[in-house]
Short mmCIF file of C-alpha atoms in Angstrom, two decimals:
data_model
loop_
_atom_site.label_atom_id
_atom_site.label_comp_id
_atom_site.label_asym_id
_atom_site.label_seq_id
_atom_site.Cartn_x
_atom_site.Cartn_y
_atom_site.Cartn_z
CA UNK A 1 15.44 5.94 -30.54
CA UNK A 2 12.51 5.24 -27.47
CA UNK A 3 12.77 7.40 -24.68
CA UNK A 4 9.81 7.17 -22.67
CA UNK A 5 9.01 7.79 -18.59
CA UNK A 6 6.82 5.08 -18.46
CA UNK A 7 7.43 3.78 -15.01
CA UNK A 8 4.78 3.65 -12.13
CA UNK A 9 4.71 3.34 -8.55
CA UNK A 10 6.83 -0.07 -7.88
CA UNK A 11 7.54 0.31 -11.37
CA UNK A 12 4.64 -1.74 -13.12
CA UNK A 13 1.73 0.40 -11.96
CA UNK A 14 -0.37 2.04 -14.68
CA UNK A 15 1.47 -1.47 -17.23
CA UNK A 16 2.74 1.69 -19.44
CA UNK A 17 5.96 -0.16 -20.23
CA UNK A 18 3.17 -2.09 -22.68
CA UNK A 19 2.77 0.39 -24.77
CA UNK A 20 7.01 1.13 -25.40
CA UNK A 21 7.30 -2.60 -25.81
CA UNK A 22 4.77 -1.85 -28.49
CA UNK A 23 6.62 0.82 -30.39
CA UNK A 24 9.59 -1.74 -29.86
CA UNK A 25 8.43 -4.32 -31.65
CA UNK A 26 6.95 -1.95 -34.44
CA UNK A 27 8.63 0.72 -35.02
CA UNK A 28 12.42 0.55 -33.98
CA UNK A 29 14.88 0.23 -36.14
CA UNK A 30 17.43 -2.72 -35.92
CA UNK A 31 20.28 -1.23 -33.73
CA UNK A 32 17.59 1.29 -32.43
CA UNK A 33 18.11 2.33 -28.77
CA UNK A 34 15.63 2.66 -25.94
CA UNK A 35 15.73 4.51 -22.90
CA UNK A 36 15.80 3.54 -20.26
CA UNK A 37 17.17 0.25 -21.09
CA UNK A 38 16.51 -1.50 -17.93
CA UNK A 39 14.53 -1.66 -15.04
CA UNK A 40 14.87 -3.29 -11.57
CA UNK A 41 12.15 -4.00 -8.80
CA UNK A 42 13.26 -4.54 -5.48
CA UNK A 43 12.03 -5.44 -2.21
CA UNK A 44 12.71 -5.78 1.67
CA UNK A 45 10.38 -6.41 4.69
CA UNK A 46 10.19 -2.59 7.17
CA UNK A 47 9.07 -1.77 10.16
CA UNK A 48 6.48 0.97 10.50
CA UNK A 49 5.97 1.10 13.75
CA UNK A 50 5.97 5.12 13.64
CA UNK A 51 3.66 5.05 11.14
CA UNK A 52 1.13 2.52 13.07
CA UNK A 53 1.58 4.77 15.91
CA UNK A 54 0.69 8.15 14.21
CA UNK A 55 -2.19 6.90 12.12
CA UNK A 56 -3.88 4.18 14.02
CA UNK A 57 -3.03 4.09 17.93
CA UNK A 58 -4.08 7.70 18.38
CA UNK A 59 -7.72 6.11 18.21
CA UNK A 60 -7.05 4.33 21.05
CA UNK A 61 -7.71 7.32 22.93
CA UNK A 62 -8.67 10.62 21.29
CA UNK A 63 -10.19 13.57 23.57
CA UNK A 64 -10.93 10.88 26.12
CA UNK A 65 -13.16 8.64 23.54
CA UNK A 66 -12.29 5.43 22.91
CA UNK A 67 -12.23 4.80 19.31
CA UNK A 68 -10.71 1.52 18.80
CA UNK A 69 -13.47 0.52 16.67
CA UNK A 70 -12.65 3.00 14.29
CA UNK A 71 -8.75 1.98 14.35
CA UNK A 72 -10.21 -1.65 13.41
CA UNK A 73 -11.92 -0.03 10.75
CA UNK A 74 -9.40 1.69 9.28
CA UNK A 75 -6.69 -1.15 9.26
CA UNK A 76 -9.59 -3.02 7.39
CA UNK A 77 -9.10 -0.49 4.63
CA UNK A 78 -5.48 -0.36 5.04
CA UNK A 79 -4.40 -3.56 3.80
CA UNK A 80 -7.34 -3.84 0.93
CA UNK A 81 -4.58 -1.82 -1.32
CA UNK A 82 -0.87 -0.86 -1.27
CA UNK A 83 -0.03 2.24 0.33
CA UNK A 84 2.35 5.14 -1.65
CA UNK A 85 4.80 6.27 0.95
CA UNK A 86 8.34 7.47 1.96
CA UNK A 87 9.72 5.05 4.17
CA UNK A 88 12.87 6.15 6.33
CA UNK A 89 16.24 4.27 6.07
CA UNK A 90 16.23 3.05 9.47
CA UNK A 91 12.78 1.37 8.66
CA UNK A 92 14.35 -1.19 6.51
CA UNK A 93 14.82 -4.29 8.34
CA UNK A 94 17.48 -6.27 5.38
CA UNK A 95 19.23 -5.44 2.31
CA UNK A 96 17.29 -5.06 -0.80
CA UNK A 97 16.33 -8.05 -3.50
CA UNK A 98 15.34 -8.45 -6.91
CA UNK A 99 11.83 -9.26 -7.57
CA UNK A 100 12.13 -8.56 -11.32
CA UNK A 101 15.15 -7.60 -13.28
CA UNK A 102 13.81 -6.19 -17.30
CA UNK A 103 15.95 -5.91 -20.41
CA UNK A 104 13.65 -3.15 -22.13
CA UNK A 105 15.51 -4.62 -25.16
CA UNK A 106 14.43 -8.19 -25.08
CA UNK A 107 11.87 -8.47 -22.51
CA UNK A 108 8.40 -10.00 -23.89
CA UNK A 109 4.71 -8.57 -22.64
CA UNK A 110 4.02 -12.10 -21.25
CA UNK A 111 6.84 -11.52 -18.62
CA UNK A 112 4.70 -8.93 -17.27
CA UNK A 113 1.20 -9.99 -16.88
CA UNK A 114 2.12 -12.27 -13.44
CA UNK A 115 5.51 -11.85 -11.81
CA UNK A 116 6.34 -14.67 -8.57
CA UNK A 117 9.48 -14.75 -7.19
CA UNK A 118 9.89 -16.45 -3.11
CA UNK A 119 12.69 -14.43 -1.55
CA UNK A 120 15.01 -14.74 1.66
CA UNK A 121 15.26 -12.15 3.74
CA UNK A 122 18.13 -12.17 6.18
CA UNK A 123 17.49 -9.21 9.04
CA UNK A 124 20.07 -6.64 9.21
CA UNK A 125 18.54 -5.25 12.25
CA UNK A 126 15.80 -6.26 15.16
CA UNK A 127 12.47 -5.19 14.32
CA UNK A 128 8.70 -5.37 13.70
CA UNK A 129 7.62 -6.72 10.12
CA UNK A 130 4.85 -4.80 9.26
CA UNK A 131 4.87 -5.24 5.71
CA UNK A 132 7.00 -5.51 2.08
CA UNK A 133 7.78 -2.55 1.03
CA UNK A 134 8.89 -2.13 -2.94
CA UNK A 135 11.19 0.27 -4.86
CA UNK A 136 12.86 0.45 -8.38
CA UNK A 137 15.73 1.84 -9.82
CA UNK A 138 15.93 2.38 -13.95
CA UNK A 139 19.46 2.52 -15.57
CA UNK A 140 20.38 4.55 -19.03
CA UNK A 141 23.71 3.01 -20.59
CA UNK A 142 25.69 3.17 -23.36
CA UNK A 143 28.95 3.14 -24.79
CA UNK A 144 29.73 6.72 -23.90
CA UNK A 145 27.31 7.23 -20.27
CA UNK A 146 25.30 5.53 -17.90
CA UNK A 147 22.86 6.83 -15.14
CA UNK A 148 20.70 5.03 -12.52
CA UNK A 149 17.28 7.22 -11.60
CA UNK A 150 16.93 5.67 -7.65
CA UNK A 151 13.82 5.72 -6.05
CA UNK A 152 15.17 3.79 -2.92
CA UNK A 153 14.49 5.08 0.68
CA UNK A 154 17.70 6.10 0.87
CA UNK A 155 18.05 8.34 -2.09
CA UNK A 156 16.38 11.62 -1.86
CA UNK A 157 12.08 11.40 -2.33
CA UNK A 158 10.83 11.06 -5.49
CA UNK A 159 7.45 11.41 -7.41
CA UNK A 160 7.39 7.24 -6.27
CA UNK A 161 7.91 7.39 -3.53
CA UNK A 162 8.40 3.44 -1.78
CA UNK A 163 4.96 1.13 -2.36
CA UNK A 164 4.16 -0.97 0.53
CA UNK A 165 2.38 -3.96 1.24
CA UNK A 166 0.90 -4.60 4.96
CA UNK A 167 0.62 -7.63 6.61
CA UNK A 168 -2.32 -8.77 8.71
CA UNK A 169 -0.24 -10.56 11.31
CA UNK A 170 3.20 -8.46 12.36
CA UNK A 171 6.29 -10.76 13.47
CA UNK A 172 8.81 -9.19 15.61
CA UNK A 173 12.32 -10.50 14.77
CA UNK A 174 16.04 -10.39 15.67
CA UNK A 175 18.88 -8.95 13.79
CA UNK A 176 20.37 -11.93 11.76
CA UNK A 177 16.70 -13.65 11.95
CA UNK A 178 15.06 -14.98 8.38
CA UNK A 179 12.17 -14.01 6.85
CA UNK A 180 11.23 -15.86 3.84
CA UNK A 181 8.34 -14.71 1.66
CA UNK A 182 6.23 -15.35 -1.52
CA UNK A 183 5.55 -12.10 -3.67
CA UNK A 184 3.67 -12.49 -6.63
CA UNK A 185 2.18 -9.04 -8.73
CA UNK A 186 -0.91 -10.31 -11.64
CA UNK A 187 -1.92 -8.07 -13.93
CA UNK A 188 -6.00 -7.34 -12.96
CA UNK A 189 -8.36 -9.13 -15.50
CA UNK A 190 -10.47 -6.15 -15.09
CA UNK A 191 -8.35 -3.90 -15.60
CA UNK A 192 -4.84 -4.76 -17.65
CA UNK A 193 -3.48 -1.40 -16.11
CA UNK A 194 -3.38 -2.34 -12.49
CA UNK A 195 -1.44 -5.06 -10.48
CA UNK A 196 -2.60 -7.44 -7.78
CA UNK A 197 -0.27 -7.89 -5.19
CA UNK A 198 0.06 -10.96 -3.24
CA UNK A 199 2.50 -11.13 -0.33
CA UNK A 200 2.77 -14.79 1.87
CA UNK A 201 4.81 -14.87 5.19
CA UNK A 202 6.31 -18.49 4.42
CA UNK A 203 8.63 -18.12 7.37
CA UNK A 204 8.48 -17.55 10.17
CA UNK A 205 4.56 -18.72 10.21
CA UNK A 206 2.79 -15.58 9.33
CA UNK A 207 -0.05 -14.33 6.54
CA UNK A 208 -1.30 -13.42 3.44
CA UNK A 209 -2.39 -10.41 2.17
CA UNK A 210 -3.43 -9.56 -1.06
CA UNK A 211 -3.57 -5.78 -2.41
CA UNK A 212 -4.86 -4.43 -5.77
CA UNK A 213 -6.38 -1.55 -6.93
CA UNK A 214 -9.21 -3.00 -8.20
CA UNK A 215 -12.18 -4.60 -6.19
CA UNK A 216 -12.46 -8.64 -5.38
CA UNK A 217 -15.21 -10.69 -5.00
CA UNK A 218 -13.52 -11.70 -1.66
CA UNK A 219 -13.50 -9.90 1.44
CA UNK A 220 -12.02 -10.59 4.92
CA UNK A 221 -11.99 -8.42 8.39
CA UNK A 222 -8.57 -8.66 10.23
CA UNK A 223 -7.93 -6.37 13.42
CA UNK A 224 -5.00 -4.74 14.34
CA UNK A 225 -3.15 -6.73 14.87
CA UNK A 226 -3.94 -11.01 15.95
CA UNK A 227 -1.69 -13.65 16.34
CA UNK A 228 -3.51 -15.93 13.70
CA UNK A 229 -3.16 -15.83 9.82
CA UNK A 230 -5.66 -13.83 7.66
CA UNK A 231 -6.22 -13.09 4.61
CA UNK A 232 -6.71 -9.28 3.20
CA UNK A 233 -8.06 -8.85 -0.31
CA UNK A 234 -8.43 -6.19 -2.73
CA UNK A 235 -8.86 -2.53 -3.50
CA UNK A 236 -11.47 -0.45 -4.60
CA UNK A 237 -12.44 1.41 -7.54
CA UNK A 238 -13.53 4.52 -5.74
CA UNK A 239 -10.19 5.74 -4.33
CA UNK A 240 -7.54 4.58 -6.40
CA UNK A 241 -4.40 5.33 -3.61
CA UNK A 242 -2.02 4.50 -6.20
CA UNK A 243 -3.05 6.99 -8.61
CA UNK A 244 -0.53 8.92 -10.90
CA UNK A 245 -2.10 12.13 -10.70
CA UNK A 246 -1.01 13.91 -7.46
CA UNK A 247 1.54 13.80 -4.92
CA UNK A 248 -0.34 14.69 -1.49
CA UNK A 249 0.22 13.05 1.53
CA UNK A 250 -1.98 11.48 3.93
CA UNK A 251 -2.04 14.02 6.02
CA UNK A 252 -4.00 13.82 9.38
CA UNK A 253 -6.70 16.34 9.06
CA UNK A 254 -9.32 17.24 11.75
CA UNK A 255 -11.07 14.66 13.78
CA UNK A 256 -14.54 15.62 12.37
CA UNK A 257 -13.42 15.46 8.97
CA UNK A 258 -11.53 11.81 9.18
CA UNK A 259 -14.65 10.07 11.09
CA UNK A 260 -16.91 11.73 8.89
CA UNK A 261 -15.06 10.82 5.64
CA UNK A 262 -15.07 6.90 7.28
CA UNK A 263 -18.61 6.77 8.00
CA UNK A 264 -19.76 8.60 4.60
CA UNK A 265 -17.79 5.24 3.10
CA UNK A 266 -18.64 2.61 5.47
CA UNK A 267 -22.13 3.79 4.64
CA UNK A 268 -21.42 2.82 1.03
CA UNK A 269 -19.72 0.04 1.66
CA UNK A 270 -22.22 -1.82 3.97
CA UNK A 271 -25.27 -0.39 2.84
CA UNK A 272 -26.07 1.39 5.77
CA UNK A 273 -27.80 5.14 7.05
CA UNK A 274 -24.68 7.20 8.26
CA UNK A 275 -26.59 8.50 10.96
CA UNK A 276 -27.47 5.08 12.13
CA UNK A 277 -24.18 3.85 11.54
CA UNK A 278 -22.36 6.63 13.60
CA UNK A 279 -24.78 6.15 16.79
CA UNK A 280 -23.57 2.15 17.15
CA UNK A 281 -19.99 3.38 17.31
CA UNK A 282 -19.97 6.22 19.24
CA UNK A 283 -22.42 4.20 21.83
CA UNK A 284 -19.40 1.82 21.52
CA UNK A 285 -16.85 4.60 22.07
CA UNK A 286 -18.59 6.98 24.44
CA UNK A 287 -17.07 6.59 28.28
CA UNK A 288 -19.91 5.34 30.78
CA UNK A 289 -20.83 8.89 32.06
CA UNK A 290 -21.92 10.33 28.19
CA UNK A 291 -25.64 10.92 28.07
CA UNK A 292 -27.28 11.09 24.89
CA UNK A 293 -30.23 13.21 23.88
CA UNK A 294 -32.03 11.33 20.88
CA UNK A 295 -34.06 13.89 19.68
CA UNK A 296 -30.96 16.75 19.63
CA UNK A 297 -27.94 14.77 18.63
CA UNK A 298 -26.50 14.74 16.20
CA UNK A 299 -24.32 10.75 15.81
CA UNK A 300 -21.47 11.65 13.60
CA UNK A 301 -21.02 15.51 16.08
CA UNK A 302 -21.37 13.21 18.83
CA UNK A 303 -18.82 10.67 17.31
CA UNK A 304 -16.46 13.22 16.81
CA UNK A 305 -16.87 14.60 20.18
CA UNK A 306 -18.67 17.63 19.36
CA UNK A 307 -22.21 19.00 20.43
CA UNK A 308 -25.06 17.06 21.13
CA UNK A 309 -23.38 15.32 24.28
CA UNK A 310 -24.00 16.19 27.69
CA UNK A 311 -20.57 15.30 30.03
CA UNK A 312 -21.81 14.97 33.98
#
């Protein structure tokens, strides 16, 4: 007997389930048993328009500064990887489908490596599509029990949580509307333990975006939100969001601490002096009657709102 908690988020994350398949093929005995025994992904399209609100629209105005620059910024980074989160009930906009359906019995490693499957998504209720969002549920049978571990969002939270998948481009849509959609999750070349997740808006007309945990050679900027398609790729090595090793939520901490935590990346990222980066966007963020004192300020206090800023 096999009994192994090998599941990641949206099940495949971390490609553990290689290694049981492993012990399958050389260890079990004929008539063995493994548990679980199956495994089901699932997906539907949400709307997180709550979400949106509470993490990227307060930049719109914050202390009087107007930060939408850094709410640009940060949507940029969004949809480079999936995000880890409870989503409520009422943000699912259709019932549930199959992406992938595994026999832990029979199922071969090849099955694994790239998954597509183009799925029809009839709404159940009016909404904003924001994204895919992905659960799993894992069933232990046999002749004498049978239990399902649930990580839906309408089960109680679980380590999992729900793993979802932003779209540039959001579509608002009607109950009964249909959204039809490509999903496809590749194993990363670079690393066989992570999953690149591709979802396409087929219908109606809508984007691509493409999240891994692992960085691409390609990289494209997309606002929050346009009307035209984009395309989003790839996740980065330094932060892992979708990493097995703690449970804390994005929390909003203080302002000071979230701009400064951006610009110390963006720094990184672009190659450029914090300080130097912090001036341009707080010059591009500071209302018309901020004065600036270059030999006293400091950019990222003045960014934040803090000292170094004289208010008339």
């Amino acid at each position: 007997i096999i009994v192994s908690e090998w599941m990641g988020f949206y099940l495949l994350h971390e490609s553990m389930l290689q290694s049981v398949l492993f012990a399958r093929n050389n260890f079990l005995k004929k008539g063995g048993l493994i548990y679980p025994n199956s495994a089901v992904l699932y997906a539907s399209p949400v709307d997180r328009s709550k979400y949106l609100a509470d993490n990227f629209d307060l930049y719109n105005s914050l202390d009087g500064f107007d930060y939408s620059q850094l709410r640009t910024l940060l949507w940029e980074e969004r949809l480079k990887s999936p995000e880890c989160e409870c989503v409520q009930p009422e943000e699912v906009l259709s019932f549930a489908h199959t992406v992938l359906d595994i026999d832990i019995m029979t199922v071969k490693p090849a099955t694994l490596k790239s998954i597509f499957k183009t799925m029809k998504f009839d709404l159940t209720c009016s909404g904003v599509v924001h994204g895919i969002c992905m659960w799993f549920t894992t069933s232990f049978n046999s002749e004498q029990f049978s239990s399902v571990l649930d990580t839906s969002p309408y089960r109680p939270a679980t380590h999992w949580k729900q793993t979802t998948v932003y779209l540039p481009v959001h579509t608002e849509m009607q109950e009964g509307g249909t959204l039809v959609a490509d999903i496809e999750l590749t194993q990363c070349e670079e690393n066989y333990r992570w999953y690149n997740i591709t979802v396409t808006q087929k219908a109606p007309a809508g984007s691509v975006s493409v999240a891994g945990s692992f960085v691409s050679t390609r990289q494209s900027k997309q606002a929050l939100p346009r009307k035209e398609s984009k395309v989003s790729t790839a996740g980065s090595t330094l932060n892992n969001p979708l990493s097995d090793d703690g449970d804390e939520d994005d929390d909003v901490v203080a302002n000071n601490d979230v701009i400064s935590a951006l610009i110390s990346s963006l720094s990184e990222q672009y190659n450029q002096d914090p300080s130097t980066l912090a001036r341009v966007i707080a010059e591009g963020a500071a209302p018309e009657d901020l004065q600036y004192s270059d030999d006293d300020s400091d950019p990222l206090e003045v960014l934040a709102g803090g000292g170094g800023a004289n208010h008339n």
